[in-house]
mmCIF file with all atom_site columns, C-alpha atoms in Angstrom:
data_model
loop_
_atom_site.group_PDB
_atom_site.id
_atom_site.type_symbol
_atom_site.label_atom_id
_atom_site.label_alt_id
_atom_site.label_comp_id
_atom_site.label_asym_id
_atom_site.label_entity_id
_atom_site.label_seq_id
_atom_site.pdbx_PDB_ins_code
_atom_site.Cartn_x
_atom_site.Cartn_y
_atom_site.Cartn_z
_atom_site.occupancy
_atom_site.B_iso_or_equiv
_atom_site.pdbx_formal_charge
_atom_site.auth_seq_id
_atom_site.auth_comp_id
_atom_site.auth_asym_id
_atom_site.auth_atom_id
_atom_site.pdbx_PDB_model_num
ATOM 1   C CA . UNK A 1 1   ? 91.199 36.902 175.215 1.00 88.00 ? 1   UNK A CA 1
ATOM 2   C CA . UNK A 1 2   ? 88.683 38.835 173.121 1.00 96.00 ? 2   UNK A CA 1
ATOM 3   C CA . UNK A 1 3   ? 84.901 38.491 173.094 1.00 97.00 ? 3   UNK A CA 1
ATOM 4   C CA . UNK A 1 4   ? 84.758 36.027 170.201 1.00 97.00 ? 4   UNK A CA 1
ATOM 5   C CA . UNK A 1 5   ? 87.315 33.763 171.794 1.00 98.00 ? 5   UNK A CA 1
ATOM 6   C CA . UNK A 1 6   ? 85.554 33.930 175.151 1.00 97.00 ? 6   UNK A CA 1
ATOM 7   C CA . UNK A 1 7   ? 82.263 32.971 173.504 1.00 96.00 ? 7   UNK A CA 1
ATOM 8   C CA . UNK A 1 8   ? 83.964 30.052 171.770 1.00 97.00 ? 8   UNK A CA 1
ATOM 9   C CA . UNK A 1 9   ? 85.471 28.768 175.011 1.00 98.00 ? 9   UNK A CA 1
ATOM 10  C CA . UNK A 1 10  ? 82.179 29.207 176.887 1.00 97.00 ? 10  UNK A CA 1
ATOM 11  C CA . UNK A 1 11  ? 80.448 27.093 174.236 1.00 97.00 ? 11  UNK A CA 1
ATOM 12  C CA . UNK A 1 12  ? 83.133 24.445 174.711 1.00 98.00 ? 12  UNK A CA 1
ATOM 13  C CA . UNK A 1 13  ? 82.555 24.530 178.469 1.00 98.00 ? 13  UNK A CA 1
ATOM 14  C CA . UNK A 1 14  ? 78.816 24.113 177.898 1.00 97.00 ? 14  UNK A CA 1
ATOM 15  C CA . UNK A 1 15  ? 79.528 20.984 175.864 1.00 97.00 ? 15  UNK A CA 1
ATOM 16  C CA . UNK A 1 16  ? 81.762 19.752 178.687 1.00 98.00 ? 16  UNK A CA 1
ATOM 17  C CA . UNK A 1 17  ? 78.968 20.325 181.205 1.00 97.00 ? 17  UNK A CA 1
ATOM 18  C CA . UNK A 1 18  ? 76.603 18.151 179.185 1.00 96.00 ? 18  UNK A CA 1
ATOM 19  C CA . UNK A 1 19  ? 79.285 15.488 178.797 1.00 96.00 ? 19  UNK A CA 1
ATOM 20  C CA . UNK A 1 20  ? 79.991 15.535 182.532 1.00 97.00 ? 20  UNK A CA 1
ATOM 21  C CA . UNK A 1 21  ? 76.286 15.203 183.337 1.00 96.00 ? 21  UNK A CA 1
ATOM 22  C CA . UNK A 1 22  ? 76.221 12.087 181.194 1.00 95.00 ? 22  UNK A CA 1
ATOM 23  C CA . UNK A 1 23  ? 79.285 10.710 183.005 1.00 95.00 ? 23  UNK A CA 1
ATOM 24  C CA . UNK A 1 24  ? 77.495 11.288 186.311 1.00 94.00 ? 24  UNK A CA 1
ATOM 25  C CA . UNK A 1 25  ? 74.605 9.149  185.116 1.00 94.00 ? 25  UNK A CA 1
ATOM 26  C CA . UNK A 1 26  ? 71.920 11.765 184.538 1.00 92.00 ? 26  UNK A CA 1
ATOM 27  C CA . UNK A 1 27  ? 69.316 10.690 181.993 1.00 90.00 ? 27  UNK A CA 1
ATOM 28  C CA . UNK A 1 28  ? 69.326 13.418 179.354 1.00 86.00 ? 28  UNK A CA 1
ATOM 29  C CA . UNK A 1 29  ? 65.693 12.644 178.506 1.00 87.00 ? 29  UNK A CA 1
ATOM 30  C CA . UNK A 1 30  ? 64.513 13.594 181.989 1.00 89.00 ? 30  UNK A CA 1
ATOM 31  C CA . UNK A 1 31  ? 67.249 15.750 183.560 1.00 91.00 ? 31  UNK A CA 1
ATOM 32  C CA . UNK A 1 32  ? 69.580 18.121 181.731 1.00 94.00 ? 32  UNK A CA 1
ATOM 33  C CA . UNK A 1 33  ? 72.103 20.698 182.984 1.00 95.00 ? 33  UNK A CA 1
ATOM 34  C CA . UNK A 1 34  ? 71.365 24.380 183.525 1.00 93.00 ? 34  UNK A CA 1
ATOM 35  C CA . UNK A 1 35  ? 74.460 26.067 182.156 1.00 95.00 ? 35  UNK A CA 1
ATOM 36  C CA . UNK A 1 36  ? 75.974 29.342 183.324 1.00 96.00 ? 36  UNK A CA 1
ATOM 37  C CA . UNK A 1 37  ? 78.737 31.832 182.586 1.00 97.00 ? 37  UNK A CA 1
ATOM 38  C CA . UNK A 1 38  ? 78.620 35.246 180.900 1.00 96.00 ? 38  UNK A CA 1
ATOM 39  C CA . UNK A 1 39  ? 75.834 36.914 178.891 1.00 93.00 ? 39  UNK A CA 1
ATOM 40  C CA . UNK A 1 40  ? 77.602 39.902 177.357 1.00 94.00 ? 40  UNK A CA 1
ATOM 41  C CA . UNK A 1 41  ? 81.139 38.910 176.485 1.00 96.00 ? 41  UNK A CA 1
ATOM 42  C CA . UNK A 1 42  ? 82.373 42.385 175.532 1.00 96.00 ? 42  UNK A CA 1
ATOM 43  C CA . UNK A 1 43  ? 80.606 43.919 178.524 1.00 95.00 ? 43  UNK A CA 1
ATOM 44  C CA . UNK A 1 44  ? 82.257 41.479 180.906 1.00 97.00 ? 44  UNK A CA 1
ATOM 45  C CA . UNK A 1 45  ? 85.730 41.824 179.417 1.00 98.00 ? 45  UNK A CA 1
ATOM 46  C CA . UNK A 1 46  ? 85.484 45.625 179.525 1.00 97.00 ? 46  UNK A CA 1
ATOM 47  C CA . UNK A 1 47  ? 84.295 45.672 183.142 1.00 96.00 ? 47  UNK A CA 1
ATOM 48  C CA . UNK A 1 48  ? 86.629 47.083 185.748 1.00 95.00 ? 48  UNK A CA 1
ATOM 49  C CA . UNK A 1 49  ? 86.695 45.071 187.873 1.00 97.00 ? 49  UNK A CA 1
ATOM 50  C CA . UNK A 1 50  ? 85.536 41.847 186.279 1.00 98.00 ? 50  UNK A CA 1
ATOM 51  C CA . UNK A 1 51  ? 83.175 40.372 188.870 1.00 98.00 ? 51  UNK A CA 1
ATOM 52  C CA . UNK A 1 52  ? 82.176 36.744 189.268 1.00 98.00 ? 52  UNK A CA 1
ATOM 53  C CA . UNK A 1 53  ? 79.445 35.499 191.606 1.00 98.00 ? 53  UNK A CA 1
ATOM 54  C CA . UNK A 1 54  ? 79.379 31.837 192.654 1.00 97.00 ? 54  UNK A CA 1
ATOM 55  C CA . UNK A 1 55  ? 76.171 30.505 194.177 1.00 95.00 ? 55  UNK A CA 1
ATOM 56  C CA . UNK A 1 56  ? 75.013 27.003 195.075 1.00 94.00 ? 56  UNK A CA 1
ATOM 57  C CA . UNK A 1 57  ? 72.698 25.542 192.435 1.00 92.00 ? 57  UNK A CA 1
ATOM 58  C CA . UNK A 1 58  ? 70.095 26.731 189.920 1.00 87.00 ? 58  UNK A CA 1
ATOM 59  C CA . UNK A 1 59  ? 66.531 26.694 191.207 1.00 86.00 ? 59  UNK A CA 1
ATOM 60  C CA . UNK A 1 60  ? 64.393 24.576 188.880 1.00 82.00 ? 60  UNK A CA 1
ATOM 61  C CA . UNK A 1 61  ? 61.650 23.614 191.321 1.00 84.00 ? 61  UNK A CA 1
ATOM 62  C CA . UNK A 1 62  ? 58.060 23.726 190.095 1.00 82.00 ? 62  UNK A CA 1
ATOM 63  C CA . UNK A 1 63  ? 55.092 24.798 192.180 1.00 75.00 ? 63  UNK A CA 1
ATOM 64  C CA . UNK A 1 64  ? 54.239 21.148 192.852 1.00 82.00 ? 64  UNK A CA 1
ATOM 65  C CA . UNK A 1 65  ? 57.647 20.567 194.451 1.00 78.00 ? 65  UNK A CA 1
ATOM 66  C CA . UNK A 1 66  ? 59.108 18.598 191.553 1.00 81.00 ? 66  UNK A CA 1
ATOM 67  C CA . UNK A 1 67  ? 62.022 19.568 189.315 1.00 82.00 ? 67  UNK A CA 1
ATOM 68  C CA . UNK A 1 68  ? 61.257 20.845 185.836 1.00 78.00 ? 68  UNK A CA 1
ATOM 69  C CA . UNK A 1 69  ? 64.191 18.954 184.344 1.00 84.00 ? 69  UNK A CA 1
ATOM 70  C CA . UNK A 1 70  ? 66.586 21.734 183.328 1.00 86.00 ? 70  UNK A CA 1
ATOM 71  C CA . UNK A 1 71  ? 67.805 21.998 179.766 1.00 86.00 ? 71  UNK A CA 1
ATOM 72  C CA . UNK A 1 72  ? 68.021 25.789 179.796 1.00 89.00 ? 72  UNK A CA 1
ATOM 73  C CA . UNK A 1 73  ? 70.805 28.280 180.358 1.00 90.00 ? 73  UNK A CA 1
ATOM 74  C CA . UNK A 1 74  ? 71.112 31.163 182.781 1.00 89.00 ? 74  UNK A CA 1
ATOM 75  C CA . UNK A 1 75  ? 72.934 33.122 180.082 1.00 89.00 ? 75  UNK A CA 1
ATOM 76  C CA . UNK A 1 76  ? 70.755 32.284 177.091 1.00 84.00 ? 76  UNK A CA 1
ATOM 77  C CA . UNK A 1 77  ? 69.196 34.971 174.896 1.00 69.00 ? 77  UNK A CA 1
ATOM 78  C CA . UNK A 1 78  ? 65.856 35.028 176.701 1.00 65.00 ? 78  UNK A CA 1
ATOM 79  C CA . UNK A 1 79  ? 67.591 36.182 179.890 1.00 66.00 ? 79  UNK A CA 1
ATOM 80  C CA . UNK A 1 80  ? 69.687 38.858 178.244 1.00 67.00 ? 80  UNK A CA 1
ATOM 81  C CA . UNK A 1 81  ? 66.830 41.254 177.636 1.00 73.00 ? 81  UNK A CA 1
ATOM 82  C CA . UNK A 1 82  ? 64.096 40.010 179.957 1.00 80.00 ? 82  UNK A CA 1
ATOM 83  C CA . UNK A 1 83  ? 64.882 42.569 182.641 1.00 77.00 ? 83  UNK A CA 1
ATOM 84  C CA . UNK A 1 84  ? 61.463 42.195 184.232 1.00 78.00 ? 84  UNK A CA 1
ATOM 85  C CA . UNK A 1 85  ? 61.836 38.431 184.574 1.00 78.00 ? 85  UNK A CA 1
ATOM 86  C CA . UNK A 1 86  ? 65.420 38.620 185.841 1.00 82.00 ? 86  UNK A CA 1
ATOM 87  C CA . UNK A 1 87  ? 64.465 41.298 188.359 1.00 78.00 ? 87  UNK A CA 1
ATOM 88  C CA . UNK A 1 88  ? 61.809 39.085 189.927 1.00 80.00 ? 88  UNK A CA 1
ATOM 89  C CA . UNK A 1 89  ? 64.240 36.348 191.015 1.00 82.00 ? 89  UNK A CA 1
ATOM 90  C CA . UNK A 1 90  ? 64.837 36.935 194.761 1.00 83.00 ? 90  UNK A CA 1
ATOM 91  C CA . UNK A 1 91  ? 68.517 35.951 194.893 1.00 82.00 ? 91  UNK A CA 1
ATOM 92  C CA . UNK A 1 92  ? 69.306 37.921 191.768 1.00 88.00 ? 92  UNK A CA 1
ATOM 93  C CA . UNK A 1 93  ? 67.598 41.018 193.159 1.00 92.00 ? 93  UNK A CA 1
ATOM 94  C CA . UNK A 1 94  ? 70.306 41.392 195.790 1.00 93.00 ? 94  UNK A CA 1
ATOM 95  C CA . UNK A 1 95  ? 73.040 40.898 193.186 1.00 94.00 ? 95  UNK A CA 1
ATOM 96  C CA . UNK A 1 96  ? 71.415 43.585 191.049 1.00 94.00 ? 96  UNK A CA 1
ATOM 97  C CA . UNK A 1 97  ? 71.281 46.029 193.964 1.00 96.00 ? 97  UNK A CA 1
ATOM 98  C CA . UNK A 1 98  ? 74.935 45.354 194.814 1.00 97.00 ? 98  UNK A CA 1
ATOM 99  C CA . UNK A 1 99  ? 76.256 45.713 191.280 1.00 97.00 ? 99  UNK A CA 1
ATOM 100 C CA . UNK A 1 100 ? 74.023 48.640 190.305 1.00 97.00 ? 100 UNK A CA 1
ATOM 101 C CA . UNK A 1 101 ? 74.799 50.490 193.523 1.00 97.00 ? 101 UNK A CA 1
ATOM 102 C CA . UNK A 1 102 ? 78.527 49.930 193.145 1.00 97.00 ? 102 UNK A CA 1
ATOM 103 C CA . UNK A 1 103 ? 78.608 51.029 189.510 1.00 96.00 ? 103 UNK A CA 1
ATOM 104 C CA . UNK A 1 104 ? 76.534 54.141 190.164 1.00 95.00 ? 104 UNK A CA 1
ATOM 105 C CA . UNK A 1 105 ? 77.923 55.255 193.526 1.00 95.00 ? 105 UNK A CA 1
ATOM 106 C CA . UNK A 1 106 ? 74.685 54.521 195.366 1.00 96.00 ? 106 UNK A CA 1
ATOM 107 C CA . UNK A 1 107 ? 73.714 52.817 198.598 1.00 96.00 ? 107 UNK A CA 1
ATOM 108 C CA . UNK A 1 108 ? 70.682 50.615 199.111 1.00 95.00 ? 108 UNK A CA 1
ATOM 109 C CA . UNK A 1 109 ? 68.395 53.408 200.297 1.00 96.00 ? 109 UNK A CA 1
ATOM 110 C CA . UNK A 1 110 ? 69.429 55.631 197.374 1.00 96.00 ? 110 UNK A CA 1
ATOM 111 C CA . UNK A 1 111 ? 68.243 53.155 194.745 1.00 96.00 ? 111 UNK A CA 1
ATOM 112 C CA . UNK A 1 112 ? 64.844 52.641 193.166 1.00 94.00 ? 112 UNK A CA 1
ATOM 113 C CA . UNK A 1 113 ? 63.070 49.362 193.637 1.00 92.00 ? 113 UNK A CA 1
ATOM 114 C CA . UNK A 1 114 ? 63.876 47.066 190.736 1.00 91.00 ? 114 UNK A CA 1
ATOM 115 C CA . UNK A 1 115 ? 60.165 46.682 189.989 1.00 90.00 ? 115 UNK A CA 1
ATOM 116 C CA . UNK A 1 116 ? 60.037 50.438 189.333 1.00 92.00 ? 116 UNK A CA 1
ATOM 117 C CA . UNK A 1 117 ? 63.250 50.573 187.303 1.00 93.00 ? 117 UNK A CA 1
ATOM 118 C CA . UNK A 1 118 ? 63.480 47.251 185.526 1.00 91.00 ? 118 UNK A CA 1
ATOM 119 C CA . UNK A 1 119 ? 66.574 48.074 183.471 1.00 90.00 ? 119 UNK A CA 1
ATOM 120 C CA . UNK A 1 120 ? 68.643 47.953 186.672 1.00 93.00 ? 120 UNK A CA 1
ATOM 121 C CA . UNK A 1 121 ? 68.743 44.214 185.940 1.00 91.00 ? 121 UNK A CA 1
ATOM 122 C CA . UNK A 1 122 ? 70.989 44.921 182.958 1.00 92.00 ? 122 UNK A CA 1
ATOM 123 C CA . UNK A 1 123 ? 73.976 44.714 185.308 1.00 93.00 ? 123 UNK A CA 1
ATOM 124 C CA . UNK A 1 124 ? 73.497 40.927 185.326 1.00 92.00 ? 124 UNK A CA 1
ATOM 125 C CA . UNK A 1 125 ? 74.674 40.834 181.715 1.00 91.00 ? 125 UNK A CA 1
ATOM 126 C CA . UNK A 1 126 ? 78.174 42.045 182.523 1.00 94.00 ? 126 UNK A CA 1
ATOM 127 C CA . UNK A 1 127 ? 79.128 39.686 185.339 1.00 96.00 ? 127 UNK A CA 1
ATOM 128 C CA . UNK A 1 128 ? 80.176 36.054 185.342 1.00 97.00 ? 128 UNK A CA 1
ATOM 129 C CA . UNK A 1 129 ? 77.535 34.040 187.175 1.00 96.00 ? 129 UNK A CA 1
ATOM 130 C CA . UNK A 1 130 ? 78.252 30.450 188.208 1.00 97.00 ? 130 UNK A CA 1
ATOM 131 C CA . UNK A 1 131 ? 76.564 27.776 190.265 1.00 96.00 ? 131 UNK A CA 1
ATOM 132 C CA . UNK A 1 132 ? 78.535 25.049 192.017 1.00 97.00 ? 132 UNK A CA 1
ATOM 133 C CA . UNK A 1 133 ? 76.031 22.496 190.740 1.00 95.00 ? 133 UNK A CA 1
ATOM 134 C CA . UNK A 1 134 ? 75.149 22.527 187.073 1.00 96.00 ? 134 UNK A CA 1
ATOM 135 C CA . UNK A 1 135 ? 72.024 20.410 187.511 1.00 94.00 ? 135 UNK A CA 1
ATOM 136 C CA . UNK A 1 136 ? 68.465 21.475 188.392 1.00 86.00 ? 136 UNK A CA 1
ATOM 137 C CA . UNK A 1 137 ? 68.017 22.137 192.095 1.00 80.00 ? 137 UNK A CA 1
ATOM 138 C CA . UNK A 1 138 ? 65.377 22.911 194.687 1.00 75.00 ? 138 UNK A CA 1
ATOM 139 C CA . UNK A 1 139 ? 64.614 26.134 196.582 1.00 73.00 ? 139 UNK A CA 1
ATOM 140 C CA . UNK A 1 140 ? 66.876 25.033 199.433 1.00 79.00 ? 140 UNK A CA 1
ATOM 141 C CA . UNK A 1 141 ? 70.225 23.224 199.435 1.00 79.00 ? 141 UNK A CA 1
ATOM 142 C CA . UNK A 1 142 ? 72.076 21.154 202.027 1.00 84.00 ? 142 UNK A CA 1
ATOM 143 C CA . UNK A 1 143 ? 75.718 21.840 202.808 1.00 81.00 ? 143 UNK A CA 1
ATOM 144 C CA . UNK A 1 144 ? 76.601 18.181 202.274 1.00 89.00 ? 144 UNK A CA 1
ATOM 145 C CA . UNK A 1 145 ? 74.770 18.144 198.946 1.00 89.00 ? 145 UNK A CA 1
ATOM 146 C CA . UNK A 1 146 ? 76.624 21.202 197.634 1.00 93.00 ? 146 UNK A CA 1
ATOM 147 C CA . UNK A 1 147 ? 79.937 19.743 198.802 1.00 94.00 ? 147 UNK A CA 1
ATOM 148 C CA . UNK A 1 148 ? 79.193 16.640 196.750 1.00 95.00 ? 148 UNK A CA 1
ATOM 149 C CA . UNK A 1 149 ? 78.292 18.819 193.776 1.00 95.00 ? 149 UNK A CA 1
ATOM 150 C CA . UNK A 1 150 ? 81.562 20.724 194.152 1.00 96.00 ? 150 UNK A CA 1
ATOM 151 C CA . UNK A 1 151 ? 83.517 17.476 193.958 1.00 96.00 ? 151 UNK A CA 1
ATOM 152 C CA . UNK A 1 152 ? 81.485 16.360 190.945 1.00 96.00 ? 152 UNK A CA 1
ATOM 153 C CA . UNK A 1 153 ? 81.904 19.618 189.021 1.00 97.00 ? 153 UNK A CA 1
ATOM 154 C CA . UNK A 1 154 ? 85.314 20.763 190.277 1.00 97.00 ? 154 UNK A CA 1
ATOM 155 C CA . UNK A 1 155 ? 87.106 20.336 186.958 1.00 97.00 ? 155 UNK A CA 1
ATOM 156 C CA . UNK A 1 156 ? 84.458 22.403 185.171 1.00 98.00 ? 156 UNK A CA 1
ATOM 157 C CA . UNK A 1 157 ? 84.463 25.069 187.896 1.00 98.00 ? 157 UNK A CA 1
ATOM 158 C CA . UNK A 1 158 ? 88.257 25.347 187.777 1.00 97.00 ? 158 UNK A CA 1
ATOM 159 C CA . UNK A 1 159 ? 88.133 25.843 184.026 1.00 98.00 ? 159 UNK A CA 1
ATOM 160 C CA . UNK A 1 160 ? 85.407 28.463 184.329 1.00 98.00 ? 160 UNK A CA 1
ATOM 161 C CA . UNK A 1 161 ? 87.378 30.476 186.872 1.00 97.00 ? 161 UNK A CA 1
ATOM 162 C CA . UNK A 1 162 ? 90.507 30.228 184.740 1.00 97.00 ? 162 UNK A CA 1
ATOM 163 C CA . UNK A 1 163 ? 88.626 31.197 181.563 1.00 98.00 ? 163 UNK A CA 1
ATOM 164 C CA . UNK A 1 164 ? 86.708 34.188 182.940 1.00 98.00 ? 164 UNK A CA 1
ATOM 165 C CA . UNK A 1 165 ? 89.727 35.286 185.006 1.00 97.00 ? 165 UNK A CA 1
ATOM 166 C CA . UNK A 1 166 ? 87.759 37.564 187.358 1.00 98.00 ? 166 UNK A CA 1
ATOM 167 C CA . UNK A 1 167 ? 89.330 40.313 189.435 1.00 98.00 ? 167 UNK A CA 1
ATOM 168 C CA . UNK A 1 168 ? 86.972 39.549 192.303 1.00 98.00 ? 168 UNK A CA 1
ATOM 169 C CA . UNK A 1 169 ? 84.863 36.507 193.140 1.00 98.00 ? 169 UNK A CA 1
ATOM 170 C CA . UNK A 1 170 ? 81.861 36.960 195.412 1.00 98.00 ? 170 UNK A CA 1
ATOM 171 C CA . UNK A 1 171 ? 80.961 33.640 196.994 1.00 97.00 ? 171 UNK A CA 1
ATOM 172 C CA . UNK A 1 172 ? 77.326 33.391 198.103 1.00 94.00 ? 172 UNK A CA 1
ATOM 173 C CA . UNK A 1 173 ? 77.834 31.017 201.030 1.00 93.00 ? 173 UNK A CA 1
ATOM 174 C CA . UNK A 1 174 ? 79.950 28.744 198.830 1.00 95.00 ? 174 UNK A CA 1
ATOM 175 C CA . UNK A 1 175 ? 83.514 29.724 199.723 1.00 96.00 ? 175 UNK A CA 1
ATOM 176 C CA . UNK A 1 176 ? 84.031 26.867 202.177 1.00 94.00 ? 176 UNK A CA 1
ATOM 177 C CA . UNK A 1 177 ? 83.928 24.399 199.281 1.00 95.00 ? 177 UNK A CA 1
ATOM 178 C CA . UNK A 1 178 ? 86.689 26.230 197.400 1.00 94.00 ? 178 UNK A CA 1
ATOM 179 C CA . UNK A 1 179 ? 88.820 27.376 200.311 1.00 93.00 ? 179 UNK A CA 1
ATOM 180 C CA . UNK A 1 180 ? 91.144 24.379 200.657 1.00 91.00 ? 180 UNK A CA 1
ATOM 181 C CA . UNK A 1 181 ? 92.013 24.435 196.972 1.00 90.00 ? 181 UNK A CA 1
ATOM 182 C CA . UNK A 1 182 ? 92.720 28.163 197.016 1.00 89.00 ? 182 UNK A CA 1
ATOM 183 C CA . UNK A 1 183 ? 94.883 27.745 200.128 1.00 88.00 ? 183 UNK A CA 1
ATOM 184 C CA . UNK A 1 184 ? 97.079 25.303 198.228 1.00 85.00 ? 184 UNK A CA 1
ATOM 185 C CA . UNK A 1 185 ? 97.713 28.053 195.690 1.00 82.00 ? 185 UNK A CA 1
ATOM 186 C CA . UNK A 1 186 ? 98.466 30.674 198.336 1.00 86.00 ? 186 UNK A CA 1
ATOM 187 C CA . UNK A 1 187 ? 95.705 32.561 200.097 1.00 90.00 ? 187 UNK A CA 1
ATOM 188 C CA . UNK A 1 188 ? 95.827 35.509 202.491 1.00 93.00 ? 188 UNK A CA 1
ATOM 189 C CA . UNK A 1 189 ? 92.969 36.738 204.662 1.00 94.00 ? 189 UNK A CA 1
ATOM 190 C CA . UNK A 1 190 ? 93.224 40.512 204.637 1.00 95.00 ? 190 UNK A CA 1
ATOM 191 C CA . UNK A 1 191 ? 90.012 41.989 206.067 1.00 95.00 ? 191 UNK A CA 1
ATOM 192 C CA . UNK A 1 192 ? 86.623 41.442 207.683 1.00 94.00 ? 192 UNK A CA 1
ATOM 193 C CA . UNK A 1 193 ? 83.583 43.653 207.213 1.00 93.00 ? 193 UNK A CA 1
ATOM 194 C CA . UNK A 1 194 ? 81.713 43.582 210.539 1.00 85.00 ? 194 UNK A CA 1
ATOM 195 C CA . UNK A 1 195 ? 81.055 39.875 210.409 1.00 80.00 ? 195 UNK A CA 1
ATOM 196 C CA . UNK A 1 196 ? 79.422 40.093 206.992 1.00 88.00 ? 196 UNK A CA 1
ATOM 197 C CA . UNK A 1 197 ? 82.315 39.420 204.640 1.00 94.00 ? 197 UNK A CA 1
ATOM 198 C CA . UNK A 1 198 ? 85.748 37.864 205.001 1.00 96.00 ? 198 UNK A CA 1
ATOM 199 C CA . UNK A 1 199 ? 88.100 39.152 202.326 1.00 97.00 ? 199 UNK A CA 1
ATOM 200 C CA . UNK A 1 200 ? 90.941 37.017 200.983 1.00 97.00 ? 200 UNK A CA 1
ATOM 201 C CA . UNK A 1 201 ? 93.549 37.742 198.355 1.00 95.00 ? 201 UNK A CA 1
ATOM 202 C CA . UNK A 1 202 ? 95.440 35.469 196.064 1.00 92.00 ? 202 UNK A CA 1
ATOM 203 C CA . UNK A 1 203 ? 97.817 37.455 193.873 1.00 90.00 ? 203 UNK A CA 1
ATOM 204 C CA . UNK A 1 204 ? 95.792 40.240 192.271 1.00 92.00 ? 204 UNK A CA 1
ATOM 205 C CA . UNK A 1 205 ? 92.453 38.477 192.804 1.00 95.00 ? 205 UNK A CA 1
ATOM 206 C CA . UNK A 1 206 ? 90.133 39.239 195.703 1.00 97.00 ? 206 UNK A CA 1
ATOM 207 C CA . UNK A 1 207 ? 87.789 36.641 197.153 1.00 97.00 ? 207 UNK A CA 1
ATOM 208 C CA . UNK A 1 208 ? 84.749 37.730 199.177 1.00 98.00 ? 208 UNK A CA 1
ATOM 209 C CA . UNK A 1 209 ? 83.353 35.087 201.506 1.00 96.00 ? 209 UNK A CA 1
ATOM 210 C CA . UNK A 1 210 ? 79.809 36.441 201.855 1.00 94.00 ? 210 UNK A CA 1
ATOM 211 C CA . UNK A 1 211 ? 76.343 35.265 202.778 1.00 90.00 ? 211 UNK A CA 1
ATOM 212 C CA . UNK A 1 212 ? 74.025 33.941 200.098 1.00 88.00 ? 212 UNK A CA 1
ATOM 213 C CA . UNK A 1 213 ? 72.157 36.818 198.388 1.00 88.00 ? 213 UNK A CA 1
ATOM 214 C CA . UNK A 1 214 ? 68.868 35.348 199.579 1.00 81.00 ? 214 UNK A CA 1
ATOM 215 C CA . UNK A 1 215 ? 69.862 37.123 202.807 1.00 71.00 ? 215 UNK A CA 1
ATOM 216 C CA . UNK A 1 216 ? 68.001 40.292 201.938 1.00 69.00 ? 216 UNK A CA 1
ATOM 217 C CA . UNK A 1 217 ? 68.462 43.740 203.307 1.00 84.00 ? 217 UNK A CA 1
ATOM 218 C CA . UNK A 1 218 ? 70.249 47.022 203.372 1.00 92.00 ? 218 UNK A CA 1
ATOM 219 C CA . UNK A 1 219 ? 73.264 45.888 205.387 1.00 93.00 ? 219 UNK A CA 1
ATOM 220 C CA . UNK A 1 220 ? 74.010 42.959 203.085 1.00 93.00 ? 220 UNK A CA 1
ATOM 221 C CA . UNK A 1 221 ? 73.891 45.124 199.965 1.00 95.00 ? 221 UNK A CA 1
ATOM 222 C CA . UNK A 1 222 ? 75.713 48.130 201.420 1.00 95.00 ? 222 UNK A CA 1
ATOM 223 C CA . UNK A 1 223 ? 78.508 46.024 202.914 1.00 95.00 ? 223 UNK A CA 1
ATOM 224 C CA . UNK A 1 224 ? 79.244 44.359 199.591 1.00 96.00 ? 224 UNK A CA 1
ATOM 225 C CA . UNK A 1 225 ? 79.181 47.737 197.841 1.00 97.00 ? 225 UNK A CA 1
ATOM 226 C CA . UNK A 1 226 ? 81.611 49.036 200.472 1.00 96.00 ? 226 UNK A CA 1
ATOM 227 C CA . UNK A 1 227 ? 83.896 46.039 199.949 1.00 96.00 ? 227 UNK A CA 1
ATOM 228 C CA . UNK A 1 228 ? 83.966 46.513 196.187 1.00 97.00 ? 228 UNK A CA 1
ATOM 229 C CA . UNK A 1 229 ? 84.670 50.248 196.582 1.00 96.00 ? 229 UNK A CA 1
ATOM 230 C CA . UNK A 1 230 ? 87.494 49.572 199.060 1.00 96.00 ? 230 UNK A CA 1
ATOM 231 C CA . UNK A 1 231 ? 89.488 47.431 196.639 1.00 96.00 ? 231 UNK A CA 1
ATOM 232 C CA . UNK A 1 232 ? 88.201 48.808 193.333 1.00 95.00 ? 232 UNK A CA 1
ATOM 233 C CA . UNK A 1 233 ? 87.442 52.526 193.895 1.00 94.00 ? 233 UNK A CA 1
ATOM 234 C CA . UNK A 1 234 ? 85.064 54.298 191.528 1.00 81.00 ? 234 UNK A CA 1
ATOM 235 C CA . UNK A 1 235 ? 85.348 57.966 190.594 1.00 66.00 ? 235 UNK A CA 1
ATOM 236 C CA . UNK A 1 236 ? 81.650 58.543 191.245 1.00 50.00 ? 236 UNK A CA 1
#
């Protein structure tokens, strides 16, 4: 699949997300999906490895505690070049540190703060980024609520994983919702990183069962960098 074809399929998936939201009974006048996927199609396809992160749901909570109503996309144009804005999102900060550190042979304490080197956020363009739920969510999520969302969006999620065909999927406290389905396809647990990450393999794909990136800190970032380097060594 080349970049143009991937863009075409992602647009089709976006249409499917909106159609599914309608099937689920969401009123499009008051609550619309927040779509996800890939920003830079060529950058993602040329990545080695191709990395996908799967988190819970997009945060759309306003300061007054209400939802803004969605209708935007995590991978739309405004996010592609707004490195300062992307770098201010707490969960994304940890993803940026992991991916930037891995790509540049650095550990957490070797890196600048994102606020001082805003273009570090560019690494977000070249990954696949998914949420289990495609609808606006709050700052916090319940396990039962995300399980329900997984069942509601499973067909879309399956198509996204198949389409983006990642070499490694990093689950941010979401693996338990996918695990049974992967086990049916053949799944092998192959390693554990000091209680931080369980590593599974299915064929040539690696699955990292990790904490949510809101779990800040050096050990979280460095352990994920170590895991990526173990299975996908860099020359740096």
